[in-house]
Coordinates of C-alpha atoms and ligand atoms in Angstrom, one line a residue:
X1 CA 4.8 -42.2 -2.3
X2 CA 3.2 -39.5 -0.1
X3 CA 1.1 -36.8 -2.0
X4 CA 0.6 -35.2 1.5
X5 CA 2.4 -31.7 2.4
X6 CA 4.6 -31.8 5.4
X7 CA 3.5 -30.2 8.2
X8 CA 6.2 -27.2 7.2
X9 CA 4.6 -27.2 3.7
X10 CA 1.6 -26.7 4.5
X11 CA 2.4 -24.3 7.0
X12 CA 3.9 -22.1 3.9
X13 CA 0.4 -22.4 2.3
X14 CA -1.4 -21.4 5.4
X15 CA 0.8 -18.1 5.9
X16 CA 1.2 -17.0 2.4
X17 CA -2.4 -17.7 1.4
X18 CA -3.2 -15.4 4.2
X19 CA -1.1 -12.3 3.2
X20 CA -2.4 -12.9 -0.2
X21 CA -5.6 -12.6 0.3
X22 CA -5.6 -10.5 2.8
X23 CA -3.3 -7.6 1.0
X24 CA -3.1 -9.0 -2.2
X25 CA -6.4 -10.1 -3.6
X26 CA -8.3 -7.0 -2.5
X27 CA -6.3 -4.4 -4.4
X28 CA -5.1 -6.6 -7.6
X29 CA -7.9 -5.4 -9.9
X30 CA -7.2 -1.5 -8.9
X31 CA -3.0 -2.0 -10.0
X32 CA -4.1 -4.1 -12.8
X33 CA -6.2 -1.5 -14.2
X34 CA -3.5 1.4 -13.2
X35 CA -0.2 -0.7 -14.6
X36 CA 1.0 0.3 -10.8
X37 CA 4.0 -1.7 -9.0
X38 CA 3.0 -4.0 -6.1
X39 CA 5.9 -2.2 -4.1
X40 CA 3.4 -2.5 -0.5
X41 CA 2.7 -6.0 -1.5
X42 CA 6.1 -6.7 -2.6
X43 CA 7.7 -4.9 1.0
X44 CA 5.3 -7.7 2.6
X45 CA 6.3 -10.8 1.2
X46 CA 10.0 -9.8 1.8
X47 CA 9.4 -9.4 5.0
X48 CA 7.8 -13.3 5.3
X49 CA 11.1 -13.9 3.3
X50 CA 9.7 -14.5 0.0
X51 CA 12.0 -13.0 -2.2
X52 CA 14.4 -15.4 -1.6
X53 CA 12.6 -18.2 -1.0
X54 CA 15.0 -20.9 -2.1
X55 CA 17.9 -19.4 -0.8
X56 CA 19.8 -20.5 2.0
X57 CA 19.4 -18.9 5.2
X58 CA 23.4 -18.3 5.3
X59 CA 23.2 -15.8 2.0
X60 CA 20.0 -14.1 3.7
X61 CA 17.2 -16.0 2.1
X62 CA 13.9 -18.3 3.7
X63 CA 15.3 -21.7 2.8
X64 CA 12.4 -23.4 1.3
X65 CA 12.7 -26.4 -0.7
X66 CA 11.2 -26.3 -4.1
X67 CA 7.9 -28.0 -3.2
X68 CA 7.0 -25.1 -0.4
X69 CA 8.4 -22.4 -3.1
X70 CA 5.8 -23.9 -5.6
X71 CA 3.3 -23.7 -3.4
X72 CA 4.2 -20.2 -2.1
X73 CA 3.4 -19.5 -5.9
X74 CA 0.1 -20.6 -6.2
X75 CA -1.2 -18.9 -3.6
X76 CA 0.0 -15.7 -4.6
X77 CA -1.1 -16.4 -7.9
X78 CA -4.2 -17.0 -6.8
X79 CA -4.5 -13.3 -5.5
X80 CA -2.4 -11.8 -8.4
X81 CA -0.2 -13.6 -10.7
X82 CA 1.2 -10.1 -11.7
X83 CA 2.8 -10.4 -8.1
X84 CA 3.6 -13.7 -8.5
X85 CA 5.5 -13.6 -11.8
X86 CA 7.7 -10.5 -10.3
X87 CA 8.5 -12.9 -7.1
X88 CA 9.1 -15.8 -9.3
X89 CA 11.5 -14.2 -12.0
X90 CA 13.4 -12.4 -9.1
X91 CA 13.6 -16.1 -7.3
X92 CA 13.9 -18.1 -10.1
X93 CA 16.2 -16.5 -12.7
X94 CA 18.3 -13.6 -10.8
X95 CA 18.9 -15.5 -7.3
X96 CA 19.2 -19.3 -8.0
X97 CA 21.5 -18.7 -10.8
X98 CA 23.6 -16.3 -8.6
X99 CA 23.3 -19.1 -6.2
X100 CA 24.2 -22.1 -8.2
X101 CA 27.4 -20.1 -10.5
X102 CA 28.5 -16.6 -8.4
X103 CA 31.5 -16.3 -6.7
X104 CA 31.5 -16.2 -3.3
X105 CA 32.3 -12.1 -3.4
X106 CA 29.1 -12.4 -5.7
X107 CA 26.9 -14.1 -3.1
X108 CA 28.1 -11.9 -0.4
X109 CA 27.2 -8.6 -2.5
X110 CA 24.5 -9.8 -5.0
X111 CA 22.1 -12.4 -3.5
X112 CA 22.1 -11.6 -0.1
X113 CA 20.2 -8.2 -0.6
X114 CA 18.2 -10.2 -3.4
X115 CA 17.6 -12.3 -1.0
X116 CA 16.4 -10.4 2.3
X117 CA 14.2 -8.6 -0.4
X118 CA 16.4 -5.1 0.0
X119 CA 17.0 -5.8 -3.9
X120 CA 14.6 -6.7 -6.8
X121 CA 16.4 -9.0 -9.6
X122 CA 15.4 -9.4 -13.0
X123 CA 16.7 -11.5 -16.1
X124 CA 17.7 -10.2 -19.6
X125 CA 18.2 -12.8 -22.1
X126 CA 15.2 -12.3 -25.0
X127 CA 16.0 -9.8 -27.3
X128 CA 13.6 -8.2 -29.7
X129 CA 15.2 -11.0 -32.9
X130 CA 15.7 -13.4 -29.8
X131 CA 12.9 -15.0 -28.1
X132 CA 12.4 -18.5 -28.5
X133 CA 15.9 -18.9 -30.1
X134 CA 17.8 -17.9 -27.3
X135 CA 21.0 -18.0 -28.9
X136 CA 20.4 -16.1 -31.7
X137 CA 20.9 -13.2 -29.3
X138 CA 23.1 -9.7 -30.6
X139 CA 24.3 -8.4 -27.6
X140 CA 28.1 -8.2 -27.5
X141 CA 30.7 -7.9 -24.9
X142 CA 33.8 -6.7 -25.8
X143 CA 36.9 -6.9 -23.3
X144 CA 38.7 -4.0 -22.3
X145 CA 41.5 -4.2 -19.6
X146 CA 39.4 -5.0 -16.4
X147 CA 36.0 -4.6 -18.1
X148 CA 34.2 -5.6 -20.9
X149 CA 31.6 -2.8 -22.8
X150 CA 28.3 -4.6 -23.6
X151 CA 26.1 -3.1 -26.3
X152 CA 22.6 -4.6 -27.4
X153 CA 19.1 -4.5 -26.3
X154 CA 17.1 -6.5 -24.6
X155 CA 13.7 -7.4 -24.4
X156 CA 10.6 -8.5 -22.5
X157 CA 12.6 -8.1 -19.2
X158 CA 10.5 -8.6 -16.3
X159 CA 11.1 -6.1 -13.3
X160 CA 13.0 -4.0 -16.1
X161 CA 12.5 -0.4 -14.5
X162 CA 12.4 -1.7 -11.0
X163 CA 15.1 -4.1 -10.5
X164 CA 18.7 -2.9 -8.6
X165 CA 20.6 -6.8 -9.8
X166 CA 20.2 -8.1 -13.5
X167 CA 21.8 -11.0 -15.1
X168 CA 22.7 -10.4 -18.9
X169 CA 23.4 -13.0 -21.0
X170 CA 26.2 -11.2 -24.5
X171 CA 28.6 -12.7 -27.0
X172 CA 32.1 -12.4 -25.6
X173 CA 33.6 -14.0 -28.5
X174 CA 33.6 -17.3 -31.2
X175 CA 34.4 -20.9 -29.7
X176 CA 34.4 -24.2 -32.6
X177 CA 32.2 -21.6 -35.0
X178 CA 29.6 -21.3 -32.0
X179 CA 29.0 -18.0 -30.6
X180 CA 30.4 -17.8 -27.5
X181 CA 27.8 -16.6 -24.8
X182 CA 28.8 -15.3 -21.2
X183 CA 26.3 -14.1 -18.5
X184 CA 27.2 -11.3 -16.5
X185 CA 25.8 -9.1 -13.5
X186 CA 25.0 -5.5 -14.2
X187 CA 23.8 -3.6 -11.2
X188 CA 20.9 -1.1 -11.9
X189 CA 21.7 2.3 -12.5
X190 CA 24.7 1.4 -14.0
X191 CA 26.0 4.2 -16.9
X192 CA 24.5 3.6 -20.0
X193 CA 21.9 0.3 -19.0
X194 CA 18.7 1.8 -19.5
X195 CA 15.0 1.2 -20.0
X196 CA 13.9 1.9 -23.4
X197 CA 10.7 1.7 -23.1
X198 CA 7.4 0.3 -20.9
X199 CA 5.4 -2.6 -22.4
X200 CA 1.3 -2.0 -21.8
X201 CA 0.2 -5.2 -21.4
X202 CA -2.8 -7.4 -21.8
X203 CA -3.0 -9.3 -18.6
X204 CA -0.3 -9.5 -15.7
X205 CA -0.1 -5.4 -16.0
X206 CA 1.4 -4.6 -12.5
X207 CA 3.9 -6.3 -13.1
X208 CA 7.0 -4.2 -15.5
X209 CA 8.2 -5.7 -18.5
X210 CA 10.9 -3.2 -20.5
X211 CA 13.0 -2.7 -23.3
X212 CA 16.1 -2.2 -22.0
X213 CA 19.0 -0.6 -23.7
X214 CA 23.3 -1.4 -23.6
X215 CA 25.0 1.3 -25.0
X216 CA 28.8 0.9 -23.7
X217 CA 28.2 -0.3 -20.5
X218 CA 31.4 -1.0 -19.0
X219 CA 30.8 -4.2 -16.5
X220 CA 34.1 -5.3 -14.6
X221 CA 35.0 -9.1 -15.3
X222 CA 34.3 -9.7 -11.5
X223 CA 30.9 -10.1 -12.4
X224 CA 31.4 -12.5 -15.1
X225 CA 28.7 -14.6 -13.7
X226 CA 29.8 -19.2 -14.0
X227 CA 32.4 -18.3 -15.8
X228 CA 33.4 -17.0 -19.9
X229 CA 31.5 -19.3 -22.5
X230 CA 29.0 -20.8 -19.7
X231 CA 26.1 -18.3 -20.7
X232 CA 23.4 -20.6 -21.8
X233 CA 24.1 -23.1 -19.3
X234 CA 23.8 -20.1 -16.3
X235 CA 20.7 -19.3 -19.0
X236 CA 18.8 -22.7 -19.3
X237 CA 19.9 -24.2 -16.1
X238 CA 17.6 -21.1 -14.4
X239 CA 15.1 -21.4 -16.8
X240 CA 14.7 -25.4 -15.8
X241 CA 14.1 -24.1 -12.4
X242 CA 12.0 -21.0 -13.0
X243 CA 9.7 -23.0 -15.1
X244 CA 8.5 -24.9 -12.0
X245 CA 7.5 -21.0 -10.7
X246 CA 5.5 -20.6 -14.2
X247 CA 4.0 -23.7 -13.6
X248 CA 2.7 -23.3 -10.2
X249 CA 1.6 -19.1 -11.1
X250 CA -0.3 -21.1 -13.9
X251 CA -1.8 -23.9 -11.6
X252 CA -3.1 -20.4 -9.2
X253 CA -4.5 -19.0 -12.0
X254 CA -6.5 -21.7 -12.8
X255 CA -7.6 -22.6 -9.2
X256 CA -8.8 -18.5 -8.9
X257 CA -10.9 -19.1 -12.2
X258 CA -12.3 -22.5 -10.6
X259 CA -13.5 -21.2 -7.4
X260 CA -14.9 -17.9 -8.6
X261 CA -17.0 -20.1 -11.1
X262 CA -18.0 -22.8 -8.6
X263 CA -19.3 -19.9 -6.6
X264 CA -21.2 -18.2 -10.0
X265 CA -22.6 -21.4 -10.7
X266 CA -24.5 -21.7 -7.3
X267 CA -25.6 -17.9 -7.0
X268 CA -26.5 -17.8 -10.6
X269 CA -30.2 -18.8 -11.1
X270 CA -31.4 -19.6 -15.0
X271 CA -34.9 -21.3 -15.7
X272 CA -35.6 -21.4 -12.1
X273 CA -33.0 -22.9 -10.4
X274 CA -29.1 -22.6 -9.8
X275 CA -27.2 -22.9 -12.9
X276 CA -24.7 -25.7 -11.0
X277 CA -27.7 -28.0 -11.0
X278 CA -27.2 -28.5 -14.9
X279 CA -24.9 -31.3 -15.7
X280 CA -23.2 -29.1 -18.7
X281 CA -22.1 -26.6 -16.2
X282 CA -20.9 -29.4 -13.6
X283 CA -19.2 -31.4 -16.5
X284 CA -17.2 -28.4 -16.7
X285 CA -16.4 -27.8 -13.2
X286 CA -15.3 -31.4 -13.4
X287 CA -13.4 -31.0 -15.6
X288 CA -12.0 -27.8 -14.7
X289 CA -11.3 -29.2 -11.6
X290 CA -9.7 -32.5 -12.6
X291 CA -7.1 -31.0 -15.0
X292 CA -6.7 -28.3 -12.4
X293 CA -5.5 -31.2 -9.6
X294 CA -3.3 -32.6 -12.4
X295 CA -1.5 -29.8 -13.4
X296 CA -0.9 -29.1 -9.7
X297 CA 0.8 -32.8 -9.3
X298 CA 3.0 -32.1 -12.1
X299 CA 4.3 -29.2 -10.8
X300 CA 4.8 -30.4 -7.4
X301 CA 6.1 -33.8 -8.8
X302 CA 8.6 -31.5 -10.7
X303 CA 9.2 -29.6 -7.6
X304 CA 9.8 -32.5 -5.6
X305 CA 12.4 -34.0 -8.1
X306 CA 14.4 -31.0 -8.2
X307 CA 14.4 -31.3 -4.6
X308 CA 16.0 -34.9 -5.2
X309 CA 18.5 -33.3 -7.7
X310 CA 16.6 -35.5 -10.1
X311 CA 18.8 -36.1 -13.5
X312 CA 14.8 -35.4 -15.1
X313 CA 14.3 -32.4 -13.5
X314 CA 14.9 -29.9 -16.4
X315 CA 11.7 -32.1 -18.8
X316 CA 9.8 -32.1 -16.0
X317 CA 9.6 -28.6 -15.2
X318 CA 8.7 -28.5 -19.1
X319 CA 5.9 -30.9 -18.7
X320 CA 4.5 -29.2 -15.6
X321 CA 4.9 -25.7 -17.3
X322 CA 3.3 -27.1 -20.8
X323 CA 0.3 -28.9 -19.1
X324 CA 0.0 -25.9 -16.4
X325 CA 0.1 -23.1 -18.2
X326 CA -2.3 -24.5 -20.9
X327 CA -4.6 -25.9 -18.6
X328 CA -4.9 -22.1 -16.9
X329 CA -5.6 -20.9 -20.5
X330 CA -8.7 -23.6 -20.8
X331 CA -10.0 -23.8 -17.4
X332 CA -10.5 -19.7 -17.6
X333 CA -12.1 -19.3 -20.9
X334 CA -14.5 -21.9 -19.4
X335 CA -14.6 -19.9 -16.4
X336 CA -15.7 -17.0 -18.6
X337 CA -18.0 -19.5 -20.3
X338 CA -19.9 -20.4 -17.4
X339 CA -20.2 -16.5 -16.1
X340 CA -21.7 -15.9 -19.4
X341 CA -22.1 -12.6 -20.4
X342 CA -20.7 -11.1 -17.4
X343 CA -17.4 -13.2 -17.6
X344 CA -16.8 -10.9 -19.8
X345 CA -17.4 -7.6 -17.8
X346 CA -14.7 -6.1 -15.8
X347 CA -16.6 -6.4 -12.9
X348 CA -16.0 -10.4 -12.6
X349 CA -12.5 -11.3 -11.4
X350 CA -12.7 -14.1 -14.2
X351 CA -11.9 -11.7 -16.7
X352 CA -8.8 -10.2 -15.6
X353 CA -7.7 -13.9 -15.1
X354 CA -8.5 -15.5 -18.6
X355 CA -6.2 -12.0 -19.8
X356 CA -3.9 -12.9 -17.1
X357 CA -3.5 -16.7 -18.1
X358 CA -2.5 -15.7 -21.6
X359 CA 1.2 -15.1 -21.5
X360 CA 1.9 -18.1 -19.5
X361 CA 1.9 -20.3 -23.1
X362 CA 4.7 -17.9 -24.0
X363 CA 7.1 -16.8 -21.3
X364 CA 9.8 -18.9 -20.1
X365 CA 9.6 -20.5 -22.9
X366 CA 6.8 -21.3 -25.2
X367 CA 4.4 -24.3 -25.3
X368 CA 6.1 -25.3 -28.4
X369 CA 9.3 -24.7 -26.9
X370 CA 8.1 -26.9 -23.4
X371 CA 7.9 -29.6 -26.4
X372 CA 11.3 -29.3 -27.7
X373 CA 13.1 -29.5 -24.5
X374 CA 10.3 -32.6 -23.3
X375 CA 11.0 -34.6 -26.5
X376 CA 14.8 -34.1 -26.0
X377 CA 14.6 -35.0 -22.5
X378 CA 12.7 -38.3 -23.3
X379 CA 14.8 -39.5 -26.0
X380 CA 18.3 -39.1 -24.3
X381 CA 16.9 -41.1 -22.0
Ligands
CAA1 N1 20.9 -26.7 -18.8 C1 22.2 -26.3 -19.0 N2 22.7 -26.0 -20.3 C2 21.8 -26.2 -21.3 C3 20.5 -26.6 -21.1 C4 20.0 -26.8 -19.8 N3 18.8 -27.2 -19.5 N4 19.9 -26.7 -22.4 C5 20.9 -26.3 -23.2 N5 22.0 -26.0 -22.6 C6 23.3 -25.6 -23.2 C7 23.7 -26.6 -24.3 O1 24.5 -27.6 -23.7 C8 24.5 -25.7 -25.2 O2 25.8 -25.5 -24.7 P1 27.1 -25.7 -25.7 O3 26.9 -24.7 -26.8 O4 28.2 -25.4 -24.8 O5 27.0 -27.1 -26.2 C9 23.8 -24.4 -25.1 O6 23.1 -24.4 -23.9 C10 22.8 -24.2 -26.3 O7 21.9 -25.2 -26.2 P2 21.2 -25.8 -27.6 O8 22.3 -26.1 -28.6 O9 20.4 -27.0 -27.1 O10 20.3 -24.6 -28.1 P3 19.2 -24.5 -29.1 O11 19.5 -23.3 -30.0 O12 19.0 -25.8 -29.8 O13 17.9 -24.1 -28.3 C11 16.0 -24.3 -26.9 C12 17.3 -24.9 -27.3 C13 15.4 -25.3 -26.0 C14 15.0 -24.1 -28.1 C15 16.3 -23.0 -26.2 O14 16.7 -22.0 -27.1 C16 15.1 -22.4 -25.4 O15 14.8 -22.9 -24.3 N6 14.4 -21.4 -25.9 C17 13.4 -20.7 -25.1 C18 14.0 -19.5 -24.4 C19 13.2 -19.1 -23.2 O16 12.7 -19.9 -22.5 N7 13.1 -17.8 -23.1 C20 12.4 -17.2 -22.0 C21 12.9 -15.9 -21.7 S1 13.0 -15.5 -20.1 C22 11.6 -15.0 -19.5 O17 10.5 -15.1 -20.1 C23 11.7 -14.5 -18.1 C24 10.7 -13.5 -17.7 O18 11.0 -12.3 -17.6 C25 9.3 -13.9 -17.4

């Protein structure tokens, strides 16, 4: 066992970290407050190749395996996880599942401009009665001639008003009593697939998540996407990989919060000396910084498995998302905590991530949800 990042590993970290906190980091609290798009921060990491990380180079992408592309993560998490989240849905759950079930006329016109960063991706599978169950989605495709006409709506879709490639998971039909659910590629701007409306968030507000509305959108079956009746398969076998992206934007949040306290506790003096000198405050950075290391092992562990095309992958991307995203929950309130009052003031970078870590519990899949899919992976086994 080596816990040690290969040399091109940690060159990712070195390079990324960089660009993050060099163009990043400095701006993050001015596009948080305005709800503005990274689009200049976005143009950069394309052009290091990140918006395809884990692509091949053939279809345009960087290449990485899934330990650098967790890594990649965290570092931009640790500038802005608003920027983090929009590179990790448009990795995670537009390109790898274009990668793993497209055709290859798919690959060709879909992922490699996903890929090079020309395109943005997003992923449209919640719906405003579907969010943890995933099935119980309304959307509908019905077949006609080459096409089939989706109606529905969809909700909480990351890059929503910015993406150009979307993958749409609908009803085509009834298989054994089971709703039959197909995914399918819908290129932006296509007639009548439109945002409905602009969610104003609490944390994570650069990035845009959207209501978007089907209203006979006509979608030729060439971009049925792994085939009729495979939906939830194309569905949960990207969510098993884009959990590992949640989990390492989680493990950035919660390094941010543990550095920007560490420094507090030094500068900040209370009954005449340093406020780190008190063992409650440096019980908490211990253990801040402990559950911090292990939620960063879990997710590369995870990330390393997947590289192995580990049977286990799929629960331990849950377990690395659960323990990461939870962790990044604590470790900032006690962030906030050892700030004090002015953890709470908008001044402190602190505050902006304790609202940022919120909604990591809750996309991609719930905590409770992480548990489901943990306790099912453990007991098949
Ligand atoms: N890989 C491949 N296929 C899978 C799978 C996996 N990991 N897990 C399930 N499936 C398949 C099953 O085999 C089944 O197929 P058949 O019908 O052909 O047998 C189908 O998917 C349905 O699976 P289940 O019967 O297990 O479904 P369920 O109703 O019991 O639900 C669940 C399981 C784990 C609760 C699931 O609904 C789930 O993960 N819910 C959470 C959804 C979620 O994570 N949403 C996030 C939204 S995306 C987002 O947040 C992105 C963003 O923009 C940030």
């Amino acid at each position: 066992m080596n816990f040690e990042l290969s040399e091109e590993q940690q060159m990712v970290r070195n390079s990324v970290g960089e660009f993050a906190r060099n163009e990043i980091a400095p701006v993050a609290r001015e596009y948080d407050e305005a709800e503005k798009f990274p689009q200049r921060q976005l143009e950069g990491l394309a052009e290091l190749g990140l918006l395809g990380m884990i692509i091949p180079e053939e279809y345009g992408g960087a290449g990485f395996d899934a330990v650098s592309y967790a890594v990649a993560l965290e570092e931009i998490a640790k500038a802005d996880s608003s920027v983090a989240v929009i590179v990790s849905v448009t990795n995670s759950v537009c390109c790898y599942p274009i990668l793993c079930f497209g055709t290859e006329e798919q690959k060709l016109k879909y992922l490699v401009p996903l890929a090079k960063g020309e395109k943005l991706g997003a992923f449209c599978l919640s719906e405003p009665q579907a969010g943890s169950d995933a099935v119980g989605l309304k959307t509908r495709a019905i077949e006609d001639g080459d096409f089939y006409i989706l109606n529905g709506t969809k909700s909480w879709v990351t890059n929503g008003s910015e993406a150009e490639v979307f993958i749409v998971m609908a009803i085509t039909g009834e298989r054994d009593g089971k709703k039959e659910i197909t995914s399918f590629i819908i290129e932006g701007g296509t007639a009548g697939f439109t945002v409905a409306s602009h969610e104003h968030k609490m944390g994570q507000r650069a990035s845009q998540t959207n209501e978007m509305s089907l209203v006979d959108v006509r979608v030729p079956k060439e971009n049925i996407l792994g085939g009729i009746g495979n939906g939830m398969k194309v569905a949960f076998g990207s969510l098993d990989n884009g959990r590992i992206g949640i989990a390492a934007l989680s493990v950035g949040i919660a390094q941010a919060a543990l550095e920007e306290a560490v420094k507090y506790s030094k500068d900040r003096i209370a009954f005449g000396k340093p406020i780190s000198e008190f063992q409650a405050v440096q019980h908490k950075l211990a253990d801040m910084a402990t559950n911090t290391e292990a939620a960063r092992l879990l997710t590369l562990r995870a990330a390393a498995m997947k590289d192995a095309n580990h049977k286990q992958t799929g629960t331990a991307a849950s377990m690395a998302k659960l323990y990461a995203s939870e962790n990044a929950n604590r470790v900032c309130a006690d962030a906030i905590q050892i700030h004090g009052g002015n953890g709470y003031s908008r001044h402190y970078n602190v505050e902006k991530y304790y609202r940022d870590a919120r909604i990591t519990t809750i996309y991609e899949g719930t905590s409770e949800i992480q548990r489901i899919v943990i306790s099912r992976g453990i007991l098949k086994d």
